[in-house]
Short mmCIF file of C-alpha atoms and ligand atoms in Angstrom, two decimals:
data_model
loop_
_atom_site.label_atom_id
_atom_site.label_comp_id
_atom_site.label_asym_id
_atom_site.label_seq_id
_atom_site.Cartn_x
_atom_site.Cartn_y
_atom_site.Cartn_z
CA UNK K 15 84.87 58.01 -189.00
CA UNK K 16 88.13 57.57 -187.62
CA UNK K 17 91.51 59.67 -190.47
CA UNK K 18 92.68 56.62 -192.72
CA UNK K 19 96.02 58.67 -192.28
CA UNK K 20 96.15 58.73 -189.02
CA UNK K 21 99.06 57.23 -188.12
CA UNK K 22 99.41 54.30 -185.43
CA UNK K 23 100.14 54.83 -181.99
CA UNK K 24 102.26 52.86 -182.31
CA UNK K 25 103.71 54.92 -185.18
CA UNK K 26 103.81 58.32 -182.68
CA UNK K 27 105.54 56.47 -179.50
CA UNK K 28 108.72 55.60 -182.18
CA UNK K 29 108.50 58.60 -183.12
CA UNK K 30 108.80 59.91 -180.01
CA UNK K 31 112.40 57.28 -179.64
CA UNK K 32 113.77 59.08 -182.95
CA UNK K 33 113.68 62.48 -180.99
CA UNK K 34 115.21 60.55 -177.72
CA UNK K 35 117.85 59.16 -180.07
CA UNK K 36 118.21 62.55 -181.54
CA UNK K 37 119.07 64.19 -178.27
CA UNK K 38 121.31 61.42 -177.40
CA UNK K 39 119.39 59.86 -174.89
CA UNK K 40 119.75 55.14 -175.31
CA UNK K 41 115.17 55.38 -175.44
CA UNK K 42 116.24 51.12 -173.70
CA UNK K 43 117.56 52.77 -170.72
CA UNK K 44 115.28 52.04 -167.50
CA UNK K 45 113.94 55.71 -167.22
CA UNK K 46 113.26 55.80 -170.68
CA UNK K 47 111.45 52.35 -171.80
CA UNK K 48 107.72 53.18 -170.89
CA UNK K 49 108.43 58.40 -172.11
CA UNK K 50 107.00 56.92 -175.57
CA UNK K 51 104.45 55.45 -174.62
CA UNK K 52 103.71 59.00 -171.73
CA UNK K 53 104.15 61.20 -174.44
CA UNK K 54 101.60 59.31 -176.87
CA UNK K 55 99.06 59.30 -172.98
CA UNK K 56 99.79 62.89 -172.60
CA UNK K 57 99.63 64.30 -176.03
CA UNK K 58 96.32 62.30 -176.21
CA UNK K 59 95.16 65.52 -173.43
CA UNK K 60 96.93 68.27 -174.47
CA UNK K 61 95.48 67.66 -178.07
CA UNK K 62 92.05 66.79 -176.76
CA UNK K 63 90.29 69.76 -178.86
CA UNK K 64 90.41 68.11 -181.66
CA UNK K 65 87.91 65.51 -181.02
CA UNK K 66 85.64 68.55 -179.70
CA UNK K 67 82.56 70.83 -181.39
CA UNK K 68 83.23 73.59 -179.67
CA UNK K 69 79.84 75.20 -180.79
CA UNK K 70 77.61 72.06 -178.75
CA UNK K 71 78.88 73.07 -175.90
CA UNK K 72 77.25 76.33 -176.54
CA UNK K 73 73.64 74.72 -178.20
CA UNK K 74 71.62 75.22 -175.62
CA UNK K 75 71.03 78.32 -173.26
CA UNK K 76 68.76 79.89 -171.15
CA UNK K 77 65.76 82.19 -172.35
CA UNK K 78 64.58 82.22 -168.16
CA UNK K 79 66.91 85.68 -167.64
CA UNK K 80 64.55 88.75 -167.02
CA UNK K 81 65.35 90.66 -169.54
CA UNK K 82 68.97 90.76 -168.88
CA UNK K 83 69.83 92.90 -171.58
CA UNK K 84 73.44 93.72 -169.71
CA UNK K 85 77.44 92.85 -170.62
CA UNK K 86 78.21 89.02 -168.96
CA UNK K 87 81.65 88.76 -168.83
CA UNK K 88 83.57 85.83 -167.38
CA UNK K 89 87.02 86.74 -166.25
CA UNK K 90 90.44 84.67 -165.54
CA UNK K 91 89.27 81.45 -167.54
CA UNK K 92 93.42 79.38 -167.14
CA UNK K 93 94.08 77.46 -170.55
CA UNK K 94 97.42 75.78 -171.49
CA UNK K 95 97.82 75.56 -175.22
CA UNK K 96 100.59 74.36 -177.39
CA UNK K 97 102.46 76.50 -180.27
CA UNK K 98 101.97 75.41 -183.28
CA UNK K 99 106.10 77.76 -184.65
CA UNK K 100 107.90 74.94 -181.75
CA UNK K 101 105.23 72.92 -179.64
CA UNK K 102 105.93 74.98 -176.81
CA UNK K 103 103.71 75.65 -173.64
CA UNK K 104 101.42 78.52 -173.67
CA UNK K 105 100.21 79.18 -170.59
CA UNK K 106 97.21 82.33 -170.00
CA UNK K 107 94.48 83.54 -169.48
CA UNK K 108 90.98 84.40 -171.21
CA UNK K 109 89.10 86.53 -170.91
CA UNK K 110 85.31 86.50 -173.01
CA UNK K 111 82.03 89.06 -172.55
CA UNK K 112 79.00 88.82 -174.36
CA UNK K 113 76.02 91.04 -175.12
CA UNK K 114 72.42 88.64 -174.94
CA UNK K 115 70.30 89.13 -177.83
CA UNK K 116 67.34 87.04 -175.78
CA UNK K 117 68.92 84.47 -174.72
CA UNK K 118 72.01 83.15 -172.58
CA UNK K 119 74.82 80.18 -171.83
CA UNK K 120 75.98 78.40 -168.97
CA UNK K 121 79.38 80.12 -167.76
CA UNK K 122 81.37 76.95 -168.52
CA UNK K 123 80.61 76.63 -171.13
CA UNK K 124 82.34 79.10 -172.21
CA UNK K 125 85.27 77.97 -170.44
CA UNK K 126 84.53 74.34 -171.96
CA UNK K 127 85.13 76.37 -176.13
CA UNK K 128 87.99 78.23 -174.69
CA UNK K 129 89.58 74.67 -174.09
CA UNK K 130 88.73 73.30 -177.04
CA UNK K 131 89.73 75.74 -178.79
CA UNK K 132 94.03 75.96 -176.67
CA UNK K 133 93.46 71.77 -176.10
CA UNK K 134 95.61 72.40 -180.31
CA UNK K 135 98.88 73.38 -181.85
CA UNK K 136 97.80 77.34 -181.89
CA UNK K 137 99.17 81.00 -182.66
CA UNK K 138 97.16 82.51 -180.63
CA UNK K 139 95.53 84.80 -182.24
CA UNK K 140 93.87 82.57 -184.21
CA UNK K 141 92.98 81.51 -181.37
CA UNK K 142 91.19 85.21 -180.41
CA UNK K 143 89.07 84.50 -183.36
CA UNK K 144 87.81 82.03 -182.77
CA UNK K 145 86.94 81.71 -179.95
CA UNK K 146 84.90 85.02 -180.50
CA UNK K 147 83.58 83.46 -183.70
CA UNK K 148 82.01 80.58 -182.11
CA UNK K 149 80.12 82.52 -179.46
CA UNK K 150 79.33 84.70 -182.05
CA UNK K 151 78.05 82.36 -184.66
CA UNK K 152 76.30 79.47 -181.97
CA UNK K 153 75.08 82.20 -179.85
CA UNK K 154 74.54 85.19 -181.91
CA UNK K 155 74.69 87.76 -178.98
CA UNK K 156 74.73 91.82 -179.79
CA UNK K 157 78.57 91.66 -179.32
CA UNK K 158 81.15 89.42 -178.48
CA UNK K 159 84.67 90.45 -177.37
CA UNK K 160 88.14 88.09 -176.11
CA UNK K 161 90.98 89.22 -174.20
CA UNK K 162 94.30 86.99 -174.15
CA UNK K 163 96.80 86.52 -171.78
CA UNK K 164 99.44 84.53 -172.92
CA UNK K 165 103.00 82.90 -171.95
CA UNK K 166 104.65 81.86 -174.64
CA UNK K 167 107.33 79.58 -173.39
CA UNK K 168 108.93 79.14 -176.90
CA UNK K 169 110.39 82.72 -175.50
CA UNK K 170 111.05 81.60 -172.09
CA UNK K 171 112.73 78.60 -172.90
CA UNK K 172 114.55 78.63 -175.67
CA UNK K 173 115.47 81.73 -178.40
CA UNK K 174 115.46 84.31 -177.44
CA UNK K 175 114.93 83.64 -173.48
CA UNK K 176 112.70 85.98 -172.61
CA UNK K 177 111.22 85.79 -169.37
CA UNK K 178 107.73 87.60 -167.79
CA UNK K 179 106.52 89.10 -170.68
CA UNK K 180 102.93 88.82 -172.33
CA UNK K 181 101.20 88.57 -174.84
CA UNK K 182 98.20 89.94 -175.36
CA UNK K 183 95.07 89.49 -177.79
CA UNK K 184 91.96 90.69 -178.79
CA UNK K 185 88.76 90.43 -180.60
CA UNK K 186 85.92 92.20 -181.17
CA UNK K 187 82.73 91.84 -182.68
CA UNK K 188 79.02 93.57 -182.92
CA UNK K 189 79.19 96.19 -180.19
CA UNK K 190 81.97 95.86 -179.23
CA UNK K 191 83.18 97.38 -181.81
CA UNK K 192 80.78 99.18 -182.45
CA UNK K 193 80.27 100.68 -179.64
CA UNK K 194 83.20 102.57 -177.78
CA UNK K 195 81.71 103.10 -174.29
CA UNK K 196 80.91 98.76 -174.91
CA UNK K 197 84.66 97.95 -175.08
CA UNK K 198 85.28 100.42 -172.46
CA UNK K 199 82.89 98.54 -169.82
CA UNK K 200 83.89 95.22 -171.20
CA UNK K 201 88.24 96.42 -170.64
CA UNK K 202 87.08 97.96 -167.26
CA UNK K 203 85.65 94.19 -165.70
CA UNK K 204 88.08 92.60 -167.03
CA UNK K 205 90.94 94.84 -165.91
CA UNK K 206 93.91 93.36 -167.79
CA UNK K 207 97.45 93.23 -167.06
CA UNK K 208 98.96 92.74 -163.13
CA UNK K 209 99.25 94.88 -160.29
CA UNK K 210 94.93 94.70 -160.19
N1 GTP M 320 102.70 86.56 -183.30
C1 GTP M 320 102.88 85.20 -183.41
N2 GTP M 320 104.02 84.50 -183.05
C2 GTP M 320 104.23 83.24 -181.86
C3 GTP M 320 103.23 82.82 -181.39
N3 GTP M 320 103.80 81.71 -180.63
C4 GTP M 320 104.82 81.88 -181.27
N4 GTP M 320 105.34 82.48 -181.98
C5 GTP M 320 106.40 82.98 -182.94
O1 GTP M 320 106.55 82.74 -183.52
C6 GTP M 320 107.98 83.15 -184.68
C7 GTP M 320 108.62 81.48 -185.54
O2 GTP M 320 108.75 82.15 -185.89
P1 GTP M 320 111.23 81.30 -186.82
O3 GTP M 320 111.51 82.64 -187.00
O4 GTP M 320 110.31 80.28 -187.95
O5 GTP M 320 111.29 80.15 -185.75
P2 GTP M 320 112.56 80.84 -184.58
O6 GTP M 320 113.82 81.17 -185.85
O7 GTP M 320 112.10 79.21 -184.27
O8 GTP M 320 112.52 82.25 -184.21
P3 GTP M 320 112.88 82.60 -182.59
O9 GTP M 320 111.76 81.91 -181.27
O10 GTP M 320 112.76 83.82 -182.46
O11 GTP M 320 113.59 81.71 -182.68
C8 GTP M 320 108.71 83.43 -183.61
O12 GTP M 320 109.32 85.06 -183.29
C9 GTP M 320 108.03 83.74 -181.93
O13 GTP M 320 108.34 84.29 -181.51
C10 GTP M 320 101.60 83.41 -181.51
O14 GTP M 320 101.19 82.82 -181.35
N5 GTP M 320 102.68 84.37 -182.12
ZN1 ZN M 321 106.77 78.94 -180.44
#
């Protein structure tokens, strides 16, 4: 059911015109006349995650894996998100590991879970937790580890103006939290950081 409090597309486009005027522009000049429409369309893309239920991606599992019970790692999952404080891009990579408990998921589904959370307004810590909690809740593996490396444009193109800074966050659950060897093996597999 659609949310009756949600603004219409016309209202969203009018808000973009207001911002353009506030920046000192004339939204009626040729180059800008279609910009509110383009921005609304871009928002539908950047924030498409609100319409998705990430749990759905993990519903289909496979059990014919000949008893495979070791670490499964998907590293370097690129994502694009936006920080909820400044609405500025966060560009980065997520790395996910889990210890299966009798069933596995198609690996693309882990990347889909990342996107479903990334395409929202985010704080990196929250996104890291959301991804790990979703995998734990739905797949119920023996453990999950999520590490995210993000570059925050609110720190590079404005404010403190620091380039080349990465924020690294991690969330470890189950065996990844309790067993130092599992955690170490995961971190060795993903080998986070430049120069690897
Ligand atoms: N912990 C955390 N902080 C973030 C994230 N994205 C942006 N921030 C920070 O959120 C903070 C918001 O601080 P405020 O003081 O309210 O905002 P501000 O005046 O624009 O701060 P400056 O960025 O320092 O100019 C800033 O320090 C940002 O660097 C994130 O994902 N996690
Ligand atoms: Zn920010």
